Amino acid sequence: MSTSSGVPESWISSFCSLLGHEYFAEVSEEFIEDDFNLTGLQTQVAMYKEALEMILDVEPEDDDDDEDEDEEEDEDVSGDARDGLGGRTHGERRHHSRIASDLSVIESSAEMLYGLIHQRFICSRAGIQIMSEKYEMGHFGVCPRTNCNQTRTLPVGLSDIPGEDTVKLFCPSCLDVYVPPNSRFQTVDGAFFGRTFGALFLMTFPEYDLSKSAGESVTNLTRASTTGDGNEMLNGMYARNLAPGLGPNKIYEPRIYGFRVSEMARSGPRMKWLRDKPADITVLDEARRAAENAQSDDDDDDDESMNMNGHPGHPSARRLRQQRRNQNGSPMAVEANGAESEL
Amino acid sequence: MDDYVSESDSDYTSYWRDWFISSRGNEYFCEIDEDYLTDRFNLTGLNTEVQYYQYALDLVTDVFDLDCDDEMRETIEKSARHLYGLVHARYIVTTRGLAKMLEKYKKADFGKCPRVMCHSHPLLPMGLSDVPSSKPVKLYCARCEDIYNPKSSRHAAIDGAYFGTSFHNIIFQVYPALIPAKSAERYVPRVYGFKVHAAAALVRWQNNKRDDMRRRLRKMEVESGFKDGEDSIEGDDDDDLDEDEGLALGEYSVAQPAGEAGTIA
Ligand SMILES: [Zn+2]
Ligand SMILES: [Zn+2]
């Protein structure tokens, strides 16, 4: 009888179970209740307080004696819809004066706020862990590129600012981004996943064996084998895991009746570089060192501009980001503190 | 044959082929002309490839009138679809066939490139092999020059040999005006605004490859096909930087209360 009269579904879990919201993780209430994690969001969302209350299923101007009423009713009334909705019915009834249009504003504000919190949450230790579980269960789909051999993708945004672009899928095998295959994702804001998550995920979980396809799903997720090949590290990544879908034999070679189309033809290949990779990956490290020596000025500029622009200027937000970077930015640090929980 | 056709229906329509190309999952196929199908020369060698070849051909050309049980009928039906596919691979590299596929390409009947930087460029069906029943159909994007898996499992099960390894390249030789402008636009993974070192090193290496190619082409006086404004080789690194700054600037201006700008600079 009483699946509905049990625990009412929270706003968060009902939001995450909506069609098209399959990529979202359920943000923990602990994360949301820590004001520090919400720094700077007050100004970005209309009716912030109400939206936050809605997300947390808190009744506006709530008193604790509500809880007692609920319990009494549960015993008296045989489980009808009112019980199922629990506290929310009470809240809405009491605030009869609240206009319907207000509620829809709050609802859309709550979605916006949840999305922005989500962007931060999935880059936290607890959040990225949840996303890795979703990744392992294949919730984010696979790369459509034939030579990526069904590598699992990660949801990302091309911007951190809401309203600019929809969610995309980042493929760790070709390091490219794709439009999700189903149109229901084309209404999901990319900023709710953000620019950082995809690459941070790879740095946080360097042990995922990306060189295996999702078709070999069991082996796909096993830890690195101890046999030497590809186990050397390159800037915190296993060389084996740096774009395994690229390089010789992974580049499409146009042919007509078996003959290669020449580069010199007007219709000849022009994009091979995009899917290319040095046969010996350590070349990249050397090239980087050489590049640094040759044009150290350029690199400095680069880093400076990143530092300046990559972080919101809001001082506390910057501190927040900095702190998070200290926790998660280096794969080594994450590995070392892996057992600690964030909160 | 002609007798049969004229006596059965005066305004004759290609019943079987109409049904076939309008069936769900067969959206990639164009309609093969009657003339092409009835010219035995075009079917050379297929009789050994297709079971019950003559019956299958009769079915495709709407002159099938064998009285047989359902099982046999189904076998012949299957053979007819296979035969149609094999003829299709030959037909679409003829002048008429190319024109028909071009129309479908313009309508994006074969779908659009899933790669974000290709901005929904239409795809073309292709085979990784010309040998029947070896590899399923893939989709070719002329903008990124890569191949992708069809979204729908119905399409993903079609034999790639029904389109072949050459058609999607021939069409751009025959219609060079269709060759899309190439773009150096690309995705660069970042963490909190920082490029990820390993990936950034690869991007630099690839960009060097691209510049080498452009130099080669320039020396040979071959058009590189890259979009205007992206044709300067030397300026590339600067371009990348500009792009970064542009992106970051956008973020900056929105995330920043105006008054605090001074503290950043
Ligand atoms: Zn890929
Ligand atoms: Zn493309």
XYZ file of C-alpha atoms and ligand atoms in Angstrom:
610
model
C 0.000 0.000 0.000
C 2.346 2.575 1.224
C 5.180 3.238 -1.186
C 3.807 6.761 -1.488
C 3.057 7.190 2.188
C 6.678 6.424 3.011
C 9.446 8.956 2.686
C 8.370 11.675 0.264
C 10.739 12.106 -2.657
C 13.030 15.048 -2.090
C 13.132 17.960 -4.522
C 16.664 16.935 -5.448
C 15.882 13.345 -6.299
C 12.778 14.288 -8.252
C 14.812 16.888 -10.175
C 17.484 14.308 -10.967
C 14.946 11.758 -12.129
C 13.345 14.087 -14.679
C 13.711 13.065 -18.305
C 16.888 14.623 -19.642
C 18.423 15.014 -16.184
C 20.147 11.641 -16.283
C 23.617 13.216 -16.184
C 23.005 15.040 -12.880
C 24.371 13.729 -9.610
C 22.310 14.160 -6.471
C 24.073 16.888 -4.546
C 24.301 15.998 -0.874
C 22.382 18.207 1.528
C 25.540 18.582 3.579
C 27.237 20.226 0.627
C 24.356 22.650 0.079
C 23.969 23.442 3.761
C 27.592 24.553 3.944
C 27.305 28.242 3.070
C 30.914 28.248 2.040
C 30.048 26.121 -0.989
C 27.407 28.607 -2.106
C 29.638 31.658 -2.023
C 28.705 34.109 -4.718
C 25.529 32.380 -5.849
C 23.152 34.744 -4.001
C 23.632 37.380 -6.655
C 23.221 34.977 -9.557
C 19.781 33.636 -8.738
C 16.479 35.444 -8.282
C 14.606 34.698 -5.026
C 17.704 32.953 -3.765
C 16.422 32.185 -0.273
C 13.159 30.692 -1.479
C 14.954 28.713 -4.172
C 17.382 27.296 -1.645
C 14.506 26.351 0.657
C 12.781 24.593 -2.199
C 15.901 22.587 -3.049
C 16.304 21.519 0.556
C 12.571 20.828 0.996
C 12.488 23.327 3.814
C 9.112 24.872 4.531
C 9.174 28.622 4.299
C 9.182 30.138 7.794
C 9.023 26.688 9.213
C 8.463 25.725 12.820
C 9.473 22.474 14.325
C 6.027 21.572 15.642
C 5.024 20.735 12.059
C 6.897 17.504 12.435
C 4.640 16.409 15.285
C 1.502 17.205 13.312
C 2.795 15.089 10.467
C 3.377 12.148 12.663
C -0.053 12.322 14.225
C -1.697 12.492 10.855
C 0.278 9.547 9.616
C -1.372 7.453 12.285
C -4.887 8.738 11.848
C -5.404 9.191 8.169
C -5.052 6.099 6.041
C -2.268 6.807 3.611
C -3.672 9.132 0.981
C -1.923 11.606 -1.201
C -1.656 14.165 1.548
C 0.632 11.929 3.521
C 2.679 11.240 0.457
C 3.419 14.883 -0.086
C 4.266 15.307 3.557
C 5.476 18.663 4.734
C 5.271 20.347 1.383
C 1.492 20.310 1.353
C 1.437 22.007 4.673
C 3.886 24.607 3.593
C 1.981 25.409 0.458
C -1.329 25.455 2.200
C -0.102 27.802 4.875
C 1.313 30.115 2.269
C -1.845 30.281 0.287
C -1.119 33.901 -0.374
C 1.929 33.013 -2.420
C 0.901 33.516 -6.014
C 1.248 30.712 -8.518
C 3.501 32.795 -10.729
C 5.768 33.315 -7.735
C 6.022 29.581 -7.342
C 7.024 29.069 -10.929
C 9.683 31.759 -10.576
C 10.958 30.023 -7.475
C 10.867 26.674 -9.228
C 12.979 27.909 -12.108
C 15.291 29.743 -9.713
C 15.686 26.533 -7.758
C 16.665 24.701 -10.935
C 19.193 27.382 -11.779
C 20.582 27.397 -8.265
C 20.770 23.620 -8.170
C 22.619 23.630 -11.470
C 25.184 26.139 -10.250
C 25.697 24.235 -7.016
C 25.982 21.066 -9.070
C 28.766 22.605 -11.144
C 30.761 23.053 -7.924
C 29.657 19.830 -6.281
C 30.878 17.511 -9.040
C 34.342 19.042 -8.674
C 34.375 18.324 -4.935
C 35.703 15.082 -3.544
C 32.258 13.753 -2.652
C 30.718 14.874 -5.934
C 33.368 13.554 -8.270
C 33.074 10.221 -6.466
C 29.349 10.092 -7.232
C 30.043 11.019 -10.830
C 32.597 8.217 -11.094
C 29.918 5.769 -9.972
C 27.577 7.120 -12.657
C 30.438 6.867 -15.157
C 31.018 3.250 -14.269
C 27.333 2.529 -14.714
C 27.500 4.090 -18.171
C 25.077 6.957 -17.459
C 26.902 9.385 -19.738
C 26.975 7.381 -22.946
C 29.843 6.613 -25.303
C 31.839 8.485 -27.924
C 30.183 8.450 -31.376
C 33.564 8.453 -33.107
C 34.175 5.066 -34.677
C 37.866 4.937 -33.801
C 37.133 5.661 -30.142
C 35.625 2.226 -29.908
C 32.756 3.118 -27.543
C 34.874 4.953 -24.979
C 32.671 6.336 -22.223
C 32.150 10.084 -22.252
C 31.713 12.694 -19.516
C 29.158 15.511 -19.410
C 30.798 18.940 -19.653
C 29.976 22.566 -20.300
C 31.847 24.760 -22.755
C 31.130 27.684 -20.473
C 30.695 28.151 -16.742
C 28.066 30.816 -17.283
C 24.465 29.618 -17.438
C 22.436 30.288 -20.566
C 25.314 30.159 -23.027
C 25.362 26.586 -24.276
C 23.873 23.175 -23.613
C 25.605 20.191 -22.055
C 28.168 18.363 -24.216
C 29.986 15.067 -23.906
C 33.751 15.000 -23.513
C 35.554 11.922 -24.807
C 38.772 11.070 -22.951
C 39.891 8.940 -25.874
C 39.957 11.658 -28.559
C 39.858 14.695 -26.209
C 37.011 16.156 -28.237
C 33.475 17.213 -27.380
C 30.222 15.939 -28.876
C 26.548 16.769 -28.903
C 24.594 14.223 -26.822
C 22.735 11.837 -29.152
C 19.329 12.392 -27.609
C 17.600 15.727 -28.123
C 16.271 15.700 -24.571
C 19.736 16.797 -23.433
C 19.630 19.806 -25.691
C 17.701 21.746 -23.074
C 20.194 21.004 -20.281
C 22.524 23.904 -19.490
C 26.203 23.074 -19.922
C 27.164 25.443 -17.108
C 25.508 23.023 -14.671
C 28.463 20.729 -15.400
C 31.034 23.376 -16.179
C 34.347 23.507 -17.975
C 36.451 21.922 -15.265
C 34.752 18.655 -14.462
C 35.805 16.613 -17.520
C 39.545 17.133 -17.251
C 39.463 17.108 -13.452
C 37.801 13.717 -13.599
C 40.647 12.291 -15.674
C 43.245 13.741 -13.325
C 41.405 12.474 -10.282
C 40.972 8.954 -11.601
C 44.099 8.299 -13.652
C 43.706 4.571 -13.117
C 40.681 4.170 -15.393
C 41.905 2.130 -18.306
C 40.674 4.238 -21.201
C 42.485 2.210 -23.784
C 39.819 -0.457 -23.390
C 36.393 0.109 -24.845
C 33.134 0.093 -22.925
C 32.377 -3.048 -24.901
C 34.955 -4.689 -22.727
C 33.233 -2.996 -19.860
C 34.552 -5.194 -17.107
C 38.153 -4.747 -18.075
C 37.512 -1.131 -18.977
C 37.372 -0.119 -15.379
C 40.023 -2.294 -13.875
C 43.000 -0.668 -12.260
C 46.193 -0.285 -14.196
C 47.872 -3.546 -14.897
C 51.423 -3.924 -13.751
C 52.840 -4.821 -17.136
C 55.126 -2.022 -18.194
C 53.579 -0.763 -21.433
C 51.872 2.582 -21.091
C 52.363 2.721 -17.369
C 54.829 5.577 -17.495
C 53.333 8.811 -16.269
C 53.162 11.963 -18.312
C 52.197 15.021 -16.282
C 50.089 13.026 -13.913
C 48.456 10.874 -16.556
C 49.315 7.371 -17.612
C 50.796 7.663 -21.091
C 48.444 4.854 -22.052
C 45.525 7.080 -21.101
C 46.523 10.132 -23.080
C 44.096 10.118 -25.991
C 44.218 6.361 -26.701
C 41.782 6.902 -29.597
C 44.247 9.075 -31.510
C 47.411 8.433 -33.473
C 48.578 6.170 -36.277
C 45.931 3.596 -37.257
C 43.254 5.683 -35.538
C 43.061 8.284 -38.299
C 40.587 7.882 -41.125
C 42.377 7.483 -44.449
C 40.169 8.523 -47.399
C 40.344 6.149 -50.360
C 38.731 5.821 -53.759
C 38.620 2.288 -55.140
C 41.373 1.355 -52.735
C 43.664 4.241 -53.655
C 44.501 6.816 -51.055
C 43.244 10.325 -51.844
C 46.354 12.488 -52.065
C 46.858 15.510 -49.866
C 47.612 17.396 -53.068
C 44.081 16.837 -54.376
C 41.654 19.641 -53.727
C 39.412 17.156 -51.917
C 42.423 15.603 -50.179
C 42.705 15.134 -46.423
C 43.269 18.310 -44.378
C 42.293 17.281 -40.866
C 44.524 14.358 -40.000
C 46.405 16.455 -37.442
C 43.233 16.644 -35.367
C 43.315 12.903 -34.758
C 47.081 12.487 -34.729
C 49.374 11.669 -31.838
C 53.112 10.942 -31.722
C 53.859 7.235 -31.804
C 56.160 7.803 -28.861
C 54.211 9.840 -26.367
C 57.274 10.956 -24.415
C 58.031 13.242 -27.354
C 55.337 15.490 -25.930
C 57.184 15.990 -22.686
C 60.361 16.928 -24.485
C 58.536 19.198 -26.829
C 56.978 20.922 -23.895
C 60.310 21.449 -22.215
C 61.794 22.770 -25.418
C 58.839 25.064 -25.898
C 59.193 26.360 -22.382
C 62.845 27.127 -22.872
C 62.343 28.724 -26.249
C 59.444 30.987 -25.346
C 59.276 31.152 -21.597
C 57.777 34.621 -21.914
C 54.772 33.330 -23.771
C 54.164 30.627 -21.236
C 54.329 33.085 -18.394
C 51.773 35.244 -20.082
C 49.607 32.253 -20.609
C 49.669 31.187 -17.015
C 49.127 34.672 -15.779
C 46.083 35.151 -17.893
C 44.727 31.861 -16.644
C 45.319 32.856 -13.101
C 43.632 36.141 -13.597
C 40.680 35.045 -15.593
C 40.194 31.490 -14.592
C 38.938 32.397 -11.160
C 36.018 34.557 -10.234
C 37.316 37.768 -8.773
C 35.049 37.520 -5.809
C 37.686 37.090 -3.102
C 35.999 34.341 -1.138
C 35.005 32.508 -4.282
C 38.587 32.657 -5.348
C 39.647 31.255 -2.037
C 37.096 28.513 -2.423
C 38.390 27.590 -5.816
C 41.929 27.741 -4.577
C 41.133 25.471 -1.729
C 39.424 23.051 -4.021
C 42.355 23.101 -6.317
C 44.597 22.238 -3.437
C 42.410 19.311 -2.644
C 41.732 17.982 -6.082
C 43.807 19.760 -8.676
C 46.772 17.484 -8.370
C 46.096 13.857 -8.958
C 48.851 13.054 -6.550
C 47.226 14.972 -3.756
C 43.947 13.278 -4.427
C 45.544 9.902 -4.422
C 47.333 10.577 -1.148
C 44.252 11.801 0.678
C 41.861 9.464 -1.034
C 40.450 8.082 2.178
C 39.484 11.412 3.678
C 35.960 12.497 3.116
C 35.413 16.097 2.227
C 32.882 17.021 4.809
C 8.610 -8.524 -68.291
C 7.448 -5.474 -70.117
C 4.177 -7.196 -70.847
C 3.659 -7.942 -67.218
C 4.312 -4.364 -66.191
C 2.090 -2.765 -68.792
C -0.794 -5.103 -68.251
C -0.737 -4.967 -64.448
C -0.880 -1.225 -64.087
C -0.803 1.616 -66.543
C 0.501 4.260 -64.125
C 3.126 1.934 -62.888
C 4.987 2.794 -59.698
C 8.004 1.027 -58.281
C 6.067 -0.792 -55.640
C 8.849 -2.791 -53.962
C 11.484 -0.066 -54.097
C 9.024 2.536 -52.848
C 8.228 0.297 -49.944
C 11.898 -0.412 -49.313
C 13.224 3.123 -49.228
C 10.293 4.370 -47.175
C 10.665 1.603 -44.590
C 11.872 2.705 -41.205
C 15.622 2.301 -40.917
C 16.216 2.539 -44.679
C 16.515 6.316 -44.749
C 20.096 6.159 -45.999
C 19.114 4.510 -49.300
C 18.115 6.383 -52.422
C 15.846 4.953 -55.080
C 17.675 3.128 -57.831
C 16.361 3.888 -61.308
C 14.395 1.217 -63.112
C 16.718 1.589 -66.108
C 19.770 0.924 -64.016
C 18.301 -2.155 -62.394
C 17.150 -3.726 -65.636
C 20.510 -3.309 -67.373
C 22.178 -6.642 -66.687
C 25.600 -5.097 -67.186
C 25.183 -3.184 -63.922
C 24.514 -6.372 -62.025
C 27.595 -8.243 -63.223
C 28.821 -10.737 -60.655
C 25.932 -10.281 -58.227
C 24.259 -13.543 -59.190
C 26.859 -15.441 -57.200
C 26.537 -13.101 -54.242
C 22.762 -13.282 -53.849
C 20.743 -16.392 -53.065
C 17.756 -16.936 -55.435
C 19.180 -14.121 -57.504
C 16.560 -14.181 -60.262
C 13.597 -14.247 -57.876
C 15.180 -11.498 -55.812
C 15.664 -9.374 -58.898
C 12.057 -10.056 -59.963
C 10.867 -8.896 -56.562
C 12.923 -5.701 -56.668
C 11.605 -4.922 -60.155
C 8.018 -5.834 -59.232
C 7.687 -8.769 -61.603
C 7.796 -11.492 -58.974
C 4.933 -13.942 -59.338
C 6.201 -17.188 -57.878
C 3.676 -19.106 -55.856
C 5.596 -20.120 -52.732
C 5.213 -20.585 -49.011
C 5.882 -17.860 -46.475
C 9.263 -19.198 -45.503
C 10.469 -19.160 -49.088
C 8.912 -15.767 -49.598
C 10.817 -14.440 -46.584
C 14.097 -15.886 -47.865
C 13.594 -14.258 -51.237
C 12.594 -11.012 -49.542
C 15.867 -11.047 -47.625
C 17.800 -11.742 -50.803
C 16.012 -8.876 -52.516
C 17.102 -6.455 -49.800
C 20.670 -7.699 -50.060
C 20.596 -7.391 -53.845
C 19.197 -3.876 -53.614
C 21.998 -2.906 -51.236
C 24.719 -4.305 -53.465
C 23.331 -2.577 -56.546
C 22.938 0.577 -54.468
C 26.698 0.666 -53.790
C 27.292 0.704 -57.562
C 24.453 3.061 -58.384
C 25.439 5.851 -55.986
C 28.759 6.369 -57.751
C 27.005 6.969 -61.095
C 26.076 10.467 -62.180
C 22.395 9.887 -61.440
C 23.100 8.179 -58.137
C 25.485 10.882 -56.961
C 22.866 13.520 -57.727
C 20.234 11.652 -55.742
C 22.521 11.189 -52.761
C 23.522 14.846 -52.995
C 19.872 15.823 -52.544
C 19.642 13.645 -49.469
C 22.911 15.069 -48.143
C 21.572 18.600 -48.508
C 18.517 17.599 -46.478
C 20.820 15.994 -43.872
C 18.979 12.686 -44.342
C 22.073 10.930 -43.066
C 22.238 12.941 -39.854
C 24.608 15.632 -38.647
C 28.119 15.450 -37.271
C 28.006 15.001 -33.497
C 31.317 16.840 -33.059
C 30.557 20.178 -31.429
C 33.121 22.115 -33.482
C 31.575 20.821 -36.731
C 28.399 22.780 -36.005
C 25.947 20.154 -37.256
C 27.637 19.595 -40.591
C 25.663 16.962 -42.581
C 27.083 13.440 -42.769
C 27.394 10.879 -45.564
C 26.986 7.117 -45.225
C 30.078 5.020 -45.929
C 31.448 1.534 -45.618
C 34.754 0.545 -44.090
C 34.816 -2.369 -46.519
C 33.403 -3.194 -49.948
C 33.032 -6.839 -48.998
C 29.406 -7.599 -48.080
C 28.533 -8.532 -44.504
C 31.897 -7.535 -43.055
C 31.419 -4.077 -41.474
C 28.289 -2.043 -40.647
C 27.648 1.382 -42.173
C 29.424 4.421 -40.693
C 28.913 8.130 -41.224
C 31.517 10.431 -42.694
C 31.856 14.118 -41.849
C 33.630 16.068 -44.564
C 34.384 18.872 -42.159
C 36.429 16.986 -39.590
C 37.146 14.135 -42.052
C 36.334 11.519 -39.470
C 33.801 8.730 -39.211
C 31.070 8.182 -36.653
C 28.649 5.496 -35.587
C 24.990 6.008 -36.506
C 22.858 6.985 -33.514
C 20.064 4.525 -34.125
C 20.655 0.815 -33.759
C 18.489 0.280 -36.827
C 20.976 2.229 -38.942
C 23.971 0.773 -37.146
C 22.973 -2.696 -38.363
C 23.014 -1.812 -42.086
C 25.798 -3.384 -44.142
C 28.491 -0.825 -44.942
C 29.096 -2.479 -48.300
C 25.742 -1.062 -49.493
C 27.491 2.323 -49.596
C 31.075 1.274 -50.088
C 34.432 2.807 -49.313
C 34.557 5.267 -52.224
C 31.210 7.022 -52.649
C 31.669 9.650 -49.917
C 35.061 10.614 -51.352
C 33.966 10.564 -54.984
C 31.089 12.928 -54.323
C 33.531 15.673 -53.303
C 35.647 15.096 -56.386
C 32.591 15.385 -58.589
C 31.178 18.349 -56.666
C 34.252 20.217 -55.360
C 32.074 23.174 -54.431
C 30.609 20.978 -51.700
C 33.919 20.637 -49.874
C 33.302 22.403 -46.569
C 35.771 24.979 -45.274
C 38.092 23.360 -42.779
C 38.429 24.823 -39.334
C 41.188 24.782 -36.741
C 38.607 25.390 -34.039
C 38.978 22.796 -31.308
C 38.302 21.837 -27.747
C 41.044 22.274 -25.147
C 40.455 20.542 -21.801
C 40.856 22.828 -18.802
C 40.779 22.639 -15.046
C 39.766 25.883 -13.338
C 40.821 27.733 -16.452
C 44.202 26.055 -16.690
C 45.026 23.935 -19.669
C 45.756 20.363 -18.689
C 49.453 19.939 -19.394
C 49.505 16.568 -21.097
C 46.533 17.458 -23.291
C 47.904 20.921 -24.024
C 51.212 19.429 -25.124
C 49.353 17.150 -27.504
C 47.334 20.071 -28.844
C 50.547 22.005 -29.529
C 52.057 18.980 -31.261
C 48.939 18.561 -33.424
C 48.847 22.245 -34.281
C 52.456 21.999 -35.437
C 51.449 19.099 -37.657
C 48.687 21.226 -39.114
C 51.053 24.101 -39.782
C 53.533 21.750 -41.453
C 50.762 20.543 -43.727
C 49.712 24.074 -44.602
C 53.307 24.955 -45.462
C 53.560 21.883 -47.669
C 50.355 22.790 -49.463
C 51.382 26.381 -49.874
C 54.671 25.322 -51.417
C 52.799 23.142 -53.891
C 50.301 25.944 -54.462
C 47.401 23.777 -53.401
C 44.468 25.365 -51.666
C 44.490 24.399 -47.999
C 40.746 24.863 -47.680
C 40.921 26.485 -44.279
C 38.561 29.297 -43.488
C 39.607 32.855 -44.233
C 41.421 34.485 -41.391
C 42.647 31.149 -40.142
C 45.070 30.859 -43.007
C 48.024 32.539 -41.355
C 50.358 29.896 -40.029
C 52.548 32.117 -37.923
C 49.627 33.690 -36.162
C 48.223 30.440 -34.888
C 49.607 30.502 -31.403
C 48.390 34.028 -31.004
C 44.994 32.953 -32.226
C 44.853 30.331 -29.542
C 45.725 32.864 -26.914
C 43.185 35.333 -28.153
C 40.573 32.693 -27.988
C 41.505 31.858 -24.422
C 41.374 35.444 -23.388
C 38.101 35.946 -25.137
C 36.528 33.065 -23.298
C 37.962 34.057 -19.989
C 36.989 37.657 -20.524
C 33.389 36.678 -21.080
C 33.371 34.768 -17.866
C 35.100 37.597 -16.101
C 32.692 40.268 -17.121
C 29.658 38.309 -16.028
C 31.023 36.883 -12.819
C 32.494 40.213 -11.774
C 30.732 42.984 -9.976
C 31.976 45.966 -11.982
C 33.471 47.685 -8.992
C 35.863 44.915 -8.229
C 37.519 44.879 -11.600
C 40.388 46.890 -10.231
C 41.373 44.267 -7.739
C 41.890 41.746 -10.488
C 44.052 43.819 -12.765
Zn 36.192 9.950 -28.780
Zn 32.594 16.541 -38.135
